JSON list of C-alpha atoms in Angstrom, two decimals:
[
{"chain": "A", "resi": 1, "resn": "UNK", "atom": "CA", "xyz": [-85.97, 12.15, -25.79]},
{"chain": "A", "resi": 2, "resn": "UNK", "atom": "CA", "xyz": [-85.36, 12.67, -22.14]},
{"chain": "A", "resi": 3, "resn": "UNK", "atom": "CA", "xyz": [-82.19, 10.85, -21.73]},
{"chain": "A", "resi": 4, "resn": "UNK", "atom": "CA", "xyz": [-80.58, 12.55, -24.52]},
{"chain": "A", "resi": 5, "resn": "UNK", "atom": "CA", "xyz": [-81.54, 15.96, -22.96]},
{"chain": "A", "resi": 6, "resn": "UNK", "atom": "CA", "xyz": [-80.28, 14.62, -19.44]},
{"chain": "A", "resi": 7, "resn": "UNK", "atom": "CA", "xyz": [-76.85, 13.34, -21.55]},
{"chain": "A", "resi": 8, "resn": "UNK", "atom": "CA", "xyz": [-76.30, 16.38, -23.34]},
{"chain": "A", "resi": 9, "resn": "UNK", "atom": "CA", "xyz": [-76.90, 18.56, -20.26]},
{"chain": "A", "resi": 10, "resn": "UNK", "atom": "CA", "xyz": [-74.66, 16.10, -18.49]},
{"chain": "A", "resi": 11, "resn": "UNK", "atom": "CA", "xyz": [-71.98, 16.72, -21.24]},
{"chain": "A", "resi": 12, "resn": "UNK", "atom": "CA", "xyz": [-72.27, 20.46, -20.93]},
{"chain": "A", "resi": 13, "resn": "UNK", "atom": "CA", "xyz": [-72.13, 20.51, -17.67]},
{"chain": "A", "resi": 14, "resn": "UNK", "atom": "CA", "xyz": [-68.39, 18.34, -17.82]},
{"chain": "A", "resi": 15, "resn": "UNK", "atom": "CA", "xyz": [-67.07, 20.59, -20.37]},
{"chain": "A", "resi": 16, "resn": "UNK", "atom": "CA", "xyz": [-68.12, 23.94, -18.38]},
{"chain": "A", "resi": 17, "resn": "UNK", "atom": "CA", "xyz": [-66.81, 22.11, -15.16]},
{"chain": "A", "resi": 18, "resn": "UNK", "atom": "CA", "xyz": [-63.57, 21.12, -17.45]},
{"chain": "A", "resi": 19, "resn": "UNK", "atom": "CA", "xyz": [-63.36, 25.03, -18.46]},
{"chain": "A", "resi": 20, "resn": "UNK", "atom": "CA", "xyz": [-63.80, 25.98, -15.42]},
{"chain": "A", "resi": 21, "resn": "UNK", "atom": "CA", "xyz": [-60.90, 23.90, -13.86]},
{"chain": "A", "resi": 22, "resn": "UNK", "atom": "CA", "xyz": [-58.60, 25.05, -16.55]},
{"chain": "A", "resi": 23, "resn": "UNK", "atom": "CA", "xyz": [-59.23, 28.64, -16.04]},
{"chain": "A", "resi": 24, "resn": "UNK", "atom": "CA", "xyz": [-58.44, 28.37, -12.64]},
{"chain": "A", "resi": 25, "resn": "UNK", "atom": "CA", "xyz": [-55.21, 26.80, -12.95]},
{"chain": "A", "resi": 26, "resn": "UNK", "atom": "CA", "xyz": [-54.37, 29.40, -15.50]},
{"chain": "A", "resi": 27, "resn": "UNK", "atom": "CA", "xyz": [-55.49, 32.00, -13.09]},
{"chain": "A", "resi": 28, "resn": "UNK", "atom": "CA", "xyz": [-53.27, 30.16, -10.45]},
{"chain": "A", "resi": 29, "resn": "UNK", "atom": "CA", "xyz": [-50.10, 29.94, -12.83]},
{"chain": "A", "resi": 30, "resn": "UNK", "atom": "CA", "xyz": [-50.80, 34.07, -13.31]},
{"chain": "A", "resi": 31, "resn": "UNK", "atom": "CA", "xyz": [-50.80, 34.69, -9.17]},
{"chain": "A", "resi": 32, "resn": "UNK", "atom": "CA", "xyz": [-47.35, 32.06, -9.55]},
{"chain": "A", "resi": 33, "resn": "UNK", "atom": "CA", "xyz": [-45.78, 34.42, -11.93]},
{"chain": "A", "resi": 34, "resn": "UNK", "atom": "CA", "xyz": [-46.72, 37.69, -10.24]},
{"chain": "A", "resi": 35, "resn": "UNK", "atom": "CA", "xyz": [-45.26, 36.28, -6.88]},
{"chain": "A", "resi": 36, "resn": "UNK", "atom": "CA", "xyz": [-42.95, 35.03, -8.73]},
{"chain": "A", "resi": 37, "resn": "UNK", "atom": "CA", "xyz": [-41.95, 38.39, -10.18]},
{"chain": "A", "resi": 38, "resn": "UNK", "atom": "CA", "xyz": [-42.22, 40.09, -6.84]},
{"chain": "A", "resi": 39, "resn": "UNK", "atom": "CA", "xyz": [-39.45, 37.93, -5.14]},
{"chain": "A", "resi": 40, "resn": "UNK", "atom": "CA", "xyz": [-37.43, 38.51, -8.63]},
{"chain": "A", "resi": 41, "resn": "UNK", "atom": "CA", "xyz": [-37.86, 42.33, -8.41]},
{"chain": "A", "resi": 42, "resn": "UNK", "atom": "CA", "xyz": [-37.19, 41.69, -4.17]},
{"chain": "A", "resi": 43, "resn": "UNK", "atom": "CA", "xyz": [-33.33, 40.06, -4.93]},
{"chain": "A", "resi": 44, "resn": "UNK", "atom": "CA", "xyz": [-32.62, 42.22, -7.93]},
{"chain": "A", "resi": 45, "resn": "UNK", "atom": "CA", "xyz": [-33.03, 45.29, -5.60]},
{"chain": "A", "resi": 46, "resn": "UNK", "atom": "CA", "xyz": [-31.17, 43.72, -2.84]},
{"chain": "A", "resi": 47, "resn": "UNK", "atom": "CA", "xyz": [-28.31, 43.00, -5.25]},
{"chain": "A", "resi": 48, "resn": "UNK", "atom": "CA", "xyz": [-28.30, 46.49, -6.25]},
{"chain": "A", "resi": 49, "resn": "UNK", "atom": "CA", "xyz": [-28.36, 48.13, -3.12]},
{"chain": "A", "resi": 50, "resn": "UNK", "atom": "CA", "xyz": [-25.49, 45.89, -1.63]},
{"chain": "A", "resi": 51, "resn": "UNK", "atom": "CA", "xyz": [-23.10, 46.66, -4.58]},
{"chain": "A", "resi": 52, "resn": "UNK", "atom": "CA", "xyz": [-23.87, 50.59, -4.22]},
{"chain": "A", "resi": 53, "resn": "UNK", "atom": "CA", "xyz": [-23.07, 49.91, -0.78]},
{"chain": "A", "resi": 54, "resn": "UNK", "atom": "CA", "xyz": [-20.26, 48.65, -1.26]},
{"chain": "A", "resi": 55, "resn": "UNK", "atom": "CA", "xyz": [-19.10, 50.77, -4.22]},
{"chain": "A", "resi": 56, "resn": "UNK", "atom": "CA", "xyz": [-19.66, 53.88, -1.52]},
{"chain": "A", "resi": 57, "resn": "UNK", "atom": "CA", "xyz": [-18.11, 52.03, 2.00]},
{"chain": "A", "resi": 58, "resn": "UNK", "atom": "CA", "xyz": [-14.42, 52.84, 0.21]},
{"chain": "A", "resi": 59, "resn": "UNK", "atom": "CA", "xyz": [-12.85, 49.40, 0.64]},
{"chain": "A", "resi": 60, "resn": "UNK", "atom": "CA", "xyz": [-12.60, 49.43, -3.62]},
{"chain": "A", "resi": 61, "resn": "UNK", "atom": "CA", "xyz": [-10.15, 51.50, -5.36]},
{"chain": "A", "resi": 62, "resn": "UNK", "atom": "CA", "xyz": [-12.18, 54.21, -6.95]},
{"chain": "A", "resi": 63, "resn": "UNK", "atom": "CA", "xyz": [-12.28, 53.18, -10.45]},
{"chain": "A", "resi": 64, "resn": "UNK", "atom": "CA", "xyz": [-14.23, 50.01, -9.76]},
{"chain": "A", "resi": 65, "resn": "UNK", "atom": "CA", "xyz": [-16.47, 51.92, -7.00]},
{"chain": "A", "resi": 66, "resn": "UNK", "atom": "CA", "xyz": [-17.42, 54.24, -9.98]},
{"chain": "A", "resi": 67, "resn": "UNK", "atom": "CA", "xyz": [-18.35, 51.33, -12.55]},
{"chain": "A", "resi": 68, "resn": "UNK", "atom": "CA", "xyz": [-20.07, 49.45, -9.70]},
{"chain": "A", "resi": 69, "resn": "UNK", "atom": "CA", "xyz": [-22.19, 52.59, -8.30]},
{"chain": "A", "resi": 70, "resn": "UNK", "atom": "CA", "xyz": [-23.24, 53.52, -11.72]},
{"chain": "A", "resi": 71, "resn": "UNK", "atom": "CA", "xyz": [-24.57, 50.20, -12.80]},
{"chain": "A", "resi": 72, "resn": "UNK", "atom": "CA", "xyz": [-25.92, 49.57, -9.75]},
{"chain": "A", "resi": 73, "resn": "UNK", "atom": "CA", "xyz": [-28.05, 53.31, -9.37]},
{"chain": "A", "resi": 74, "resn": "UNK", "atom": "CA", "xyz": [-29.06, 52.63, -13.20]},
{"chain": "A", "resi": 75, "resn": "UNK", "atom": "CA", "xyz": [-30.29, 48.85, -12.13]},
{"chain": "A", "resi": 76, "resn": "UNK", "atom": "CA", "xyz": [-32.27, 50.79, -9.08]},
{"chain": "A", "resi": 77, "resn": "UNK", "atom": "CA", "xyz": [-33.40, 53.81, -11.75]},
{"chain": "A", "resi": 78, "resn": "UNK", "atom": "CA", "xyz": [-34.58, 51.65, -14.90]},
{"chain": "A", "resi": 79, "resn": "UNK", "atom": "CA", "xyz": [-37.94, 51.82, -16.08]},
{"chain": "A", "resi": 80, "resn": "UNK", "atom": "CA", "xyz": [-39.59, 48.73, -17.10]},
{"chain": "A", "resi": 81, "resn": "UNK", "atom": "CA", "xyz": [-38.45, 48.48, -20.50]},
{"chain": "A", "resi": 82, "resn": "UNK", "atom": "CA", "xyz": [-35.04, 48.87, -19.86]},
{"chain": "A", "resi": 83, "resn": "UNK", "atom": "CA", "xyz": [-34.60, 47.01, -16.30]},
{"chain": "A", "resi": 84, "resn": "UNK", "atom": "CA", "xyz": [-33.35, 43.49, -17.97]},
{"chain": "A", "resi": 85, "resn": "UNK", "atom": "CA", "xyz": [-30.14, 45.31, -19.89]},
{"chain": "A", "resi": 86, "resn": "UNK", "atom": "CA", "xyz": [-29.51, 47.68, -16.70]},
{"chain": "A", "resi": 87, "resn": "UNK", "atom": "CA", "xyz": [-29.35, 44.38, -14.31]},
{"chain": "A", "resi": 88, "resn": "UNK", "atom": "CA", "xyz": [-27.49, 42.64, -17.06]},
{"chain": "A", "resi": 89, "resn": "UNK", "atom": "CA", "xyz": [-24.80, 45.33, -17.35]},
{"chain": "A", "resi": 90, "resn": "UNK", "atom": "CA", "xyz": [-24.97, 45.43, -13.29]},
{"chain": "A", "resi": 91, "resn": "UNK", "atom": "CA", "xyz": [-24.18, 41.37, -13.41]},
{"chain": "A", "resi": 92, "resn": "UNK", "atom": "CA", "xyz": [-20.80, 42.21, -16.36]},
{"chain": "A", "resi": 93, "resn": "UNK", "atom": "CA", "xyz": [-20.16, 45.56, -13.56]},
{"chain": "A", "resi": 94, "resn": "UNK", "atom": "CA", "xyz": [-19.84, 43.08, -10.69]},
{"chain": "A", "resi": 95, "resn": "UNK", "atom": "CA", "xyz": [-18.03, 40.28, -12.77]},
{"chain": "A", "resi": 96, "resn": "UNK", "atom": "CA", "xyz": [-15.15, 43.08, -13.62]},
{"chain": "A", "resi": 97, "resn": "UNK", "atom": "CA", "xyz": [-14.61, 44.45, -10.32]},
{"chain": "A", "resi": 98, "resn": "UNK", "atom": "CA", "xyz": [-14.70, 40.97, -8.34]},
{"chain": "A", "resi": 99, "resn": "UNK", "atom": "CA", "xyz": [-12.81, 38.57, -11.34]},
{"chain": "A", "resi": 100, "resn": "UNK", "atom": "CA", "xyz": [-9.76, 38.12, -9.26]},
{"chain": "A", "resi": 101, "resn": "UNK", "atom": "CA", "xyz": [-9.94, 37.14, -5.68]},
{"chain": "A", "resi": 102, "resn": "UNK", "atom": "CA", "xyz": [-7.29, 39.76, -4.59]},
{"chain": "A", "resi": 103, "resn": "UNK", "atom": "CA", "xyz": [-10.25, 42.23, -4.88]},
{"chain": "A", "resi": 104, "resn": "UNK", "atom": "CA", "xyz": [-12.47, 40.00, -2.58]},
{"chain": "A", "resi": 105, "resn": "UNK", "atom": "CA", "xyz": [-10.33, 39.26, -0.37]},
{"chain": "A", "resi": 106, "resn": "UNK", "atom": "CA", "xyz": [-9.30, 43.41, -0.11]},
{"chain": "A", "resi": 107, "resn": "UNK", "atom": "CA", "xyz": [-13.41, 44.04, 0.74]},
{"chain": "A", "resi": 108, "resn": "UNK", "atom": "CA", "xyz": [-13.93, 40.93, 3.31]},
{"chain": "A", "resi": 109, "resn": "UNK", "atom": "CA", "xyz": [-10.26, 42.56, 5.06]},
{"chain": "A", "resi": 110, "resn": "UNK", "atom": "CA", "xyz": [-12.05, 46.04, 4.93]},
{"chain": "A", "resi": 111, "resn": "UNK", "atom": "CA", "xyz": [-13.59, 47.12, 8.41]},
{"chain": "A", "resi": 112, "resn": "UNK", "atom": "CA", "xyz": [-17.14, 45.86, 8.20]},
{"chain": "A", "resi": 113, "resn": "UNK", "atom": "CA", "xyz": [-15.92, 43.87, 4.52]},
{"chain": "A", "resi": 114, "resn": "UNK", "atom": "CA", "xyz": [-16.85, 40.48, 5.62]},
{"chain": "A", "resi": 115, "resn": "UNK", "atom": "CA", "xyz": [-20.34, 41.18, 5.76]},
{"chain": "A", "resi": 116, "resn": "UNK", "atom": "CA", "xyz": [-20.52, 43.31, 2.99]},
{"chain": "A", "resi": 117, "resn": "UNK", "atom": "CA", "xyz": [-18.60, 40.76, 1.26]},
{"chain": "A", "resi": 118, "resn": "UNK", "atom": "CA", "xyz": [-21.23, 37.57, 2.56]},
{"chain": "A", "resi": 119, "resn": "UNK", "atom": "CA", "xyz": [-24.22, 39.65, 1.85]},
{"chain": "A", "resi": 120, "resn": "UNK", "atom": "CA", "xyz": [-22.99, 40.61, -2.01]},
{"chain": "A", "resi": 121, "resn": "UNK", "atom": "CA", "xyz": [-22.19, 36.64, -2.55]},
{"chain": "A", "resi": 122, "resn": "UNK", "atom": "CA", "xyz": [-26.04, 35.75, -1.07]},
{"chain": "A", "resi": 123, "resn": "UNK", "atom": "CA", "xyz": [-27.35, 38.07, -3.21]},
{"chain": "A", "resi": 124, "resn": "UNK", "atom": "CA", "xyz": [-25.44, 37.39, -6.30]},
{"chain": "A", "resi": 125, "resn": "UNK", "atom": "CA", "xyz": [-26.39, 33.43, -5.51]},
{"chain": "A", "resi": 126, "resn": "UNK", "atom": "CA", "xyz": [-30.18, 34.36, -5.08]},
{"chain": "A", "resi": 127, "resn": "UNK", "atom": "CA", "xyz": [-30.54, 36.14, -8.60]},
{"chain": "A", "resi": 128, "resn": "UNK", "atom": "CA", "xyz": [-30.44, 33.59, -10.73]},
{"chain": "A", "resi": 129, "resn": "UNK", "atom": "CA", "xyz": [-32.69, 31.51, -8.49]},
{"chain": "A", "resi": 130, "resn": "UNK", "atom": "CA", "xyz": [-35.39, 33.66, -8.40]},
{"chain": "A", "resi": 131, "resn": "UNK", "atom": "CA", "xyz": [-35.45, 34.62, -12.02]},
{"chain": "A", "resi": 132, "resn": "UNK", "atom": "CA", "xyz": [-35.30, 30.43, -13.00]},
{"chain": "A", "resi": 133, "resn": "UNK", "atom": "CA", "xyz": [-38.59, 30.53, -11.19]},
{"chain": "A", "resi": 134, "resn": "UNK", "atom": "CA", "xyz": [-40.38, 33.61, -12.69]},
{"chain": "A", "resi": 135, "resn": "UNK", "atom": "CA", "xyz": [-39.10, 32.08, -15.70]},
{"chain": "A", "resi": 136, "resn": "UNK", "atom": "CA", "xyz": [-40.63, 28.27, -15.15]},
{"chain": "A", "resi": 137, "resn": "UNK", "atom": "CA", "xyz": [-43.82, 30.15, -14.23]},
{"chain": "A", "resi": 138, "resn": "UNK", "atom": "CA", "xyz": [-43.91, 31.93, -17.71]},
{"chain": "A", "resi": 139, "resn": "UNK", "atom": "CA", "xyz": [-43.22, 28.73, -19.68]},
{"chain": "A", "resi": 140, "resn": "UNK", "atom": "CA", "xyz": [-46.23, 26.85, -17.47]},
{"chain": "A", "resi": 141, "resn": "UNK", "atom": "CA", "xyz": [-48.65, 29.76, -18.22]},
{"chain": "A", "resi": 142, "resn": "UNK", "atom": "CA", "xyz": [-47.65, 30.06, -21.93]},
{"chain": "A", "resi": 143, "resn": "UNK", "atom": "CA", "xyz": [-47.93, 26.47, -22.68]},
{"chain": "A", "resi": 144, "resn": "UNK", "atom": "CA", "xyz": [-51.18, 26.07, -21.04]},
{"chain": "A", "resi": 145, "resn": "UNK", "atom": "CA", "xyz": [-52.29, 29.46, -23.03]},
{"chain": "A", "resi": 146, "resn": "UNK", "atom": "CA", "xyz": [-51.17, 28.19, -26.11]},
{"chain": "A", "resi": 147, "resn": "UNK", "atom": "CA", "xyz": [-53.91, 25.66, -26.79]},
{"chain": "A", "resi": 148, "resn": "UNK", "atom": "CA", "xyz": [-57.06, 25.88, -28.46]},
{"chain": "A", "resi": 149, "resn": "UNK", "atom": "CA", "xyz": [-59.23, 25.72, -25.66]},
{"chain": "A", "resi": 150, "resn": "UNK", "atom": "CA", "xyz": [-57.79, 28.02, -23.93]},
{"chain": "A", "resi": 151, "resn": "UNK", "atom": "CA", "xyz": [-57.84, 31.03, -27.17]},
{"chain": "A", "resi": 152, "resn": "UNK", "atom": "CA", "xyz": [-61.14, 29.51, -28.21]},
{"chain": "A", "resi": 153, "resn": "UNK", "atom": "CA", "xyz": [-63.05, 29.94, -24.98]},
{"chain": "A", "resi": 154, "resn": "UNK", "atom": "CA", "xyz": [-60.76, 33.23, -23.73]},
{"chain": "A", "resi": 155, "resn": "UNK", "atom": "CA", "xyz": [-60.50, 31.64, -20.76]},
{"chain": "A", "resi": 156, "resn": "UNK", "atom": "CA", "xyz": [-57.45, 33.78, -19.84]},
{"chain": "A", "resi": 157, "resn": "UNK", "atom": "CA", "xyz": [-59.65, 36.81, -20.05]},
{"chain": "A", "resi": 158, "resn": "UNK", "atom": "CA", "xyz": [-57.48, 40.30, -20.18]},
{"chain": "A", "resi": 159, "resn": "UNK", "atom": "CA", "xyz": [-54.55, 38.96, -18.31]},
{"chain": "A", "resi": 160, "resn": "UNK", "atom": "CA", "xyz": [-51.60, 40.14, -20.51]},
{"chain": "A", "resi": 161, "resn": "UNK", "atom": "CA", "xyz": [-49.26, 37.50, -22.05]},
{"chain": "A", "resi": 162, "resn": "UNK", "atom": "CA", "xyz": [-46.48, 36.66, -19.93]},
{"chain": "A", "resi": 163, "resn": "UNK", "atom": "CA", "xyz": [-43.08, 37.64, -20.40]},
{"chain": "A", "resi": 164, "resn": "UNK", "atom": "CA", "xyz": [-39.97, 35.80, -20.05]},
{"chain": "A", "resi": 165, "resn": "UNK", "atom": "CA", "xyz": [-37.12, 37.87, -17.79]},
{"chain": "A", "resi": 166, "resn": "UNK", "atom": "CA", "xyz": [-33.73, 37.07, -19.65]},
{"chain": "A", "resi": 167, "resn": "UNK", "atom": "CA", "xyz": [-30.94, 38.83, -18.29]},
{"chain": "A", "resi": 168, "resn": "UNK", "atom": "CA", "xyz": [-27.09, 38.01, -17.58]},
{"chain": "A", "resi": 169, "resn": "UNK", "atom": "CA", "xyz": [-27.28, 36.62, -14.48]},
{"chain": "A", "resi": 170, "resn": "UNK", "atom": "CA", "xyz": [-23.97, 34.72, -14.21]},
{"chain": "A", "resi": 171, "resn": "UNK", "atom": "CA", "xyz": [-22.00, 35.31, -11.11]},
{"chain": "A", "resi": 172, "resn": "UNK", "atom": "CA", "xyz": [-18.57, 36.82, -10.51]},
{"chain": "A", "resi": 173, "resn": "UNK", "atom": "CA", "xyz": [-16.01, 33.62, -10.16]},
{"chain": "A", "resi": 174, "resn": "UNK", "atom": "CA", "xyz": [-14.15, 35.13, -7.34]},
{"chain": "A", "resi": 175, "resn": "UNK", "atom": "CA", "xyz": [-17.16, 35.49, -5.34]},
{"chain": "A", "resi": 176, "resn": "UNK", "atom": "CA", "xyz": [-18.99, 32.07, -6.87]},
{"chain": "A", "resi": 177, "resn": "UNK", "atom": "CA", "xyz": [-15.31, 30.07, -5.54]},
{"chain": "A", "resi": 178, "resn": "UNK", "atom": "CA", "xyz": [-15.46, 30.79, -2.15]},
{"chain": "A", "resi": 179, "resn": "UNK", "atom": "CA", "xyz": [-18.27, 29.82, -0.09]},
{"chain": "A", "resi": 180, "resn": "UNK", "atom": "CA", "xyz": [-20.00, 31.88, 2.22]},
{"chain": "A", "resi": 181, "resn": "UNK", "atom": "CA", "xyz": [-19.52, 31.60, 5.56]}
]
């Protein structure tokens, strides 16, 4: 009678350790994402204050500087719920003012358009980077939240579900075909 008390408490005591362990990686994969999210948040502002930089500085013709500003201050303005279509139309704002490489090559010849040029192409290149990894972070957390153990035993407690950030992120080709120097 003993030993089947000892296994059984044995038992419990591996499943509540096994619990235990997998609420903890969940509750790592959920710091992941919000870091994750930070550094997203970090480069989309970065990209958006570079182009309304730019868009004021005067080295574009003013019809581009006026569809690049206005993307870019909606991008900086948008509330939650509408911050993946504002960067999106930011990414087709900076894809029609830099298709051609004339237009790149009249910023970096610009007083002070080299490095307004260089920091626009880092921060175009750093975008889609940094939303890849919020977005591998998601996946991880979702898949591990998806099974039974995890909904059975609520071991992800009141943590909301994680979201996926989908946006066009694709870069201008005049800036993606020269590499910065």
């Amino acid at each position: 009678m003993t030993s089947t008390l000892i296994w059984i408490a044995v038992a419990l005591f591996a499943i509540g350790l096994y619990l235990s362990w997998t609420a903890g990686r969940l509750d790592r994969l959920h710091a992941r994402i919000d870091a994750a999210r930070a550094a997203l948040d970090a480069q989309l502002l970065r990209r958006a204050s570079v182009a309304q930089e730019l868009a004021t500085s005067g080295v574009l013709d003013p019809a581009a500087s006026i569809v690049l500003y206005e993307a870019a201050h909606a991008a900086r303005q948008a509330e939650e719920e509408q911050r993946e279509v504002a960067e999106s139309e930011l990414s087709q704002a900076l894809r029609a003012v830099f298709a051609e490489a004339p237009q790149v090559e009249a910023v970096r010849e610009a007083p002070g358009g080299e490095e307004a040029a260089r920091e626009l192409t880092e921060a175009v290149r750093r975008v889609p980077m940094a939303r890849r990894f919020h977005n591998d972070a998601v996946r991880a957390a979702r898949a591990l939240r998806r099974h039974r153990k995890v909904r059975w035993f609520r071991l992800a407690g009141h943590a909301p579900f994680p979201m996926a950030f989908e946006m066009d992120d694709e870069s201008p080709s005049a800036l993606a075909d020269r590499p910065s120097q």
